[in-house]
C-alpha angles and dihedrals in degrees: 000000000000120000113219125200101216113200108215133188114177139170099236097197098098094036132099090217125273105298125093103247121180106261093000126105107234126170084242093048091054094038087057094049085053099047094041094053095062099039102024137254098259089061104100096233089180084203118203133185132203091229135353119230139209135255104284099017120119134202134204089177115040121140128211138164140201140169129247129176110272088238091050095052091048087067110037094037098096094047101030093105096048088052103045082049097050091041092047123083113239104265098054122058137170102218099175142045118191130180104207136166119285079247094074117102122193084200123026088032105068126105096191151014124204136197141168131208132207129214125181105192101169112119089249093058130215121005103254094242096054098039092113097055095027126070111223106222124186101212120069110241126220110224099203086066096042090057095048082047078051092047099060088050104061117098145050112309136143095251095187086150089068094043142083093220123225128212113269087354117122126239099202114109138168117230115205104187139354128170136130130237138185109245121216089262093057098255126143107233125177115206114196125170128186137156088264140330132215129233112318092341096124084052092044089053091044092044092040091053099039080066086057098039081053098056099241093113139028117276081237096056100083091054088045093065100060083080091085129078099205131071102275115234086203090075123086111215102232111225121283092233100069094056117092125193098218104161146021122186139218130185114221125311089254086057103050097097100038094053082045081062102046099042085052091051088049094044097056 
């Protein structure tokens, strides 16, 4: 077998998420088709992914990886890329294929996940174009309170009140890195990176510090909240179309297995 790193950028809006859901259309479910239709479906393709995202969300950097029989790959390897792409609907593309070692993990490998976030908050809204990745607000936002909201937040805390909370799953994450920006376009964008997120906890930040940025709350609220250990009903989930998956990171190929161990350690 021969395990494969598939680089992935998709428009979530017309997505159900990632994950392959019965009667629903998910990126997974429409990878698999794809892939299935040239190897078979009989062909076990044990598919992975870094991070799954919700309904709405898009990636252009999403990772993924699956298994093909190393004959199979021979010869599909010079035109695996055409036909994905012919096979594929538009807003969803495989950009990259990658043989790596069996150590690599899309998931347990990772050492960091990365999104942006994008805010229009001029009093005409998104610009027409860019409706679909960037979130129109009504309100102009100041960014200097937006990054001492950001500043509470970094750090490893258990943020279960920006979390929808599984059974046995920890809510303790470690945040790397949050601040906001302008873009060239004018938009306001927040960038946070951590070594992984739970459910809508990148869009219960966001939604938690536009209310800061606006005026409407304290820049110390947010921080305030990662004292509880239950979802907060106080924070406003901000909509899923404005969020972007833009990076996954992997430390180097003779640490792959070692950083699997340890994510799985950490998770349980």
């Amino acid at each position: 077998m021969v395990r494969l790193r598939l680089d992935v950028s998709y428009d979530g809006t017309d997505f159900s998420g990632w994950a392959v859901q019965p009667s629903q259309r998910t990126v997974a479910g429409v990878l698999v088709t794809a892939l299935e239709t040239l190897v078979g479906v009989d062909s076990p393709l044990g598919l992975t992914v870094a991070g799954r995202t919700d309904a709405g969300v898009h990636a252009t950097g999403q990772v993924c990886h699956i298994e093909l029989p190393a004959a199979t790959f021979s010869e599909l390897e010079a035109s695996l890329l055409r036909r994905l792409a012919a096979l594929m609907p538009p807003d969803a593309r495989v950009r990259a294929v990658t043989p790596v070692p069996s150590t690599f993990d899309a998931r347990f490998s990772a050492t960091y996940r990365r999104y942006e976030y994008r805010v229009a908050d001029r009093v005409w809204g998104a610009e027409p174009l860019r409706r679909r990745d960037t979130l129109g607000w009504g309100r102009p936002l100041d960014l200097d309170r937006l990054r001492e909201a950001a500043a509470w937040l970094v750090g490893e805390h258990d943020f279960a009140a920006y979390c929808k909370r599984k059974e046995n799953a920890t809510t303790i994450r470690a945040i790397t890195h949050l601040d906001w920006h302008r873009a060239a376009d004018g938009v306001a964008v927040a960038t946070v990176q951590a070594d992984a997120f739970c459910q809508a906890m990148v869009r219960s930040l966001v939604g938690a510090m536009l209310s800061v940025g606006d005026g409407r709350r304290e820049p110390d609220w947010p921080g305030s909240l990662l004292t509880l250990r239950e979802r907060s009903s106080s924070v406003t989930v901000a909509p899923a179309h404005g969020l972007t998956l833009v990076e996954v990171g992997y430390p180097a190929e003779t640490d792959y297995a070692a950083r699997a161990d340890a994510t799985r350690r950490l998770r349980a």
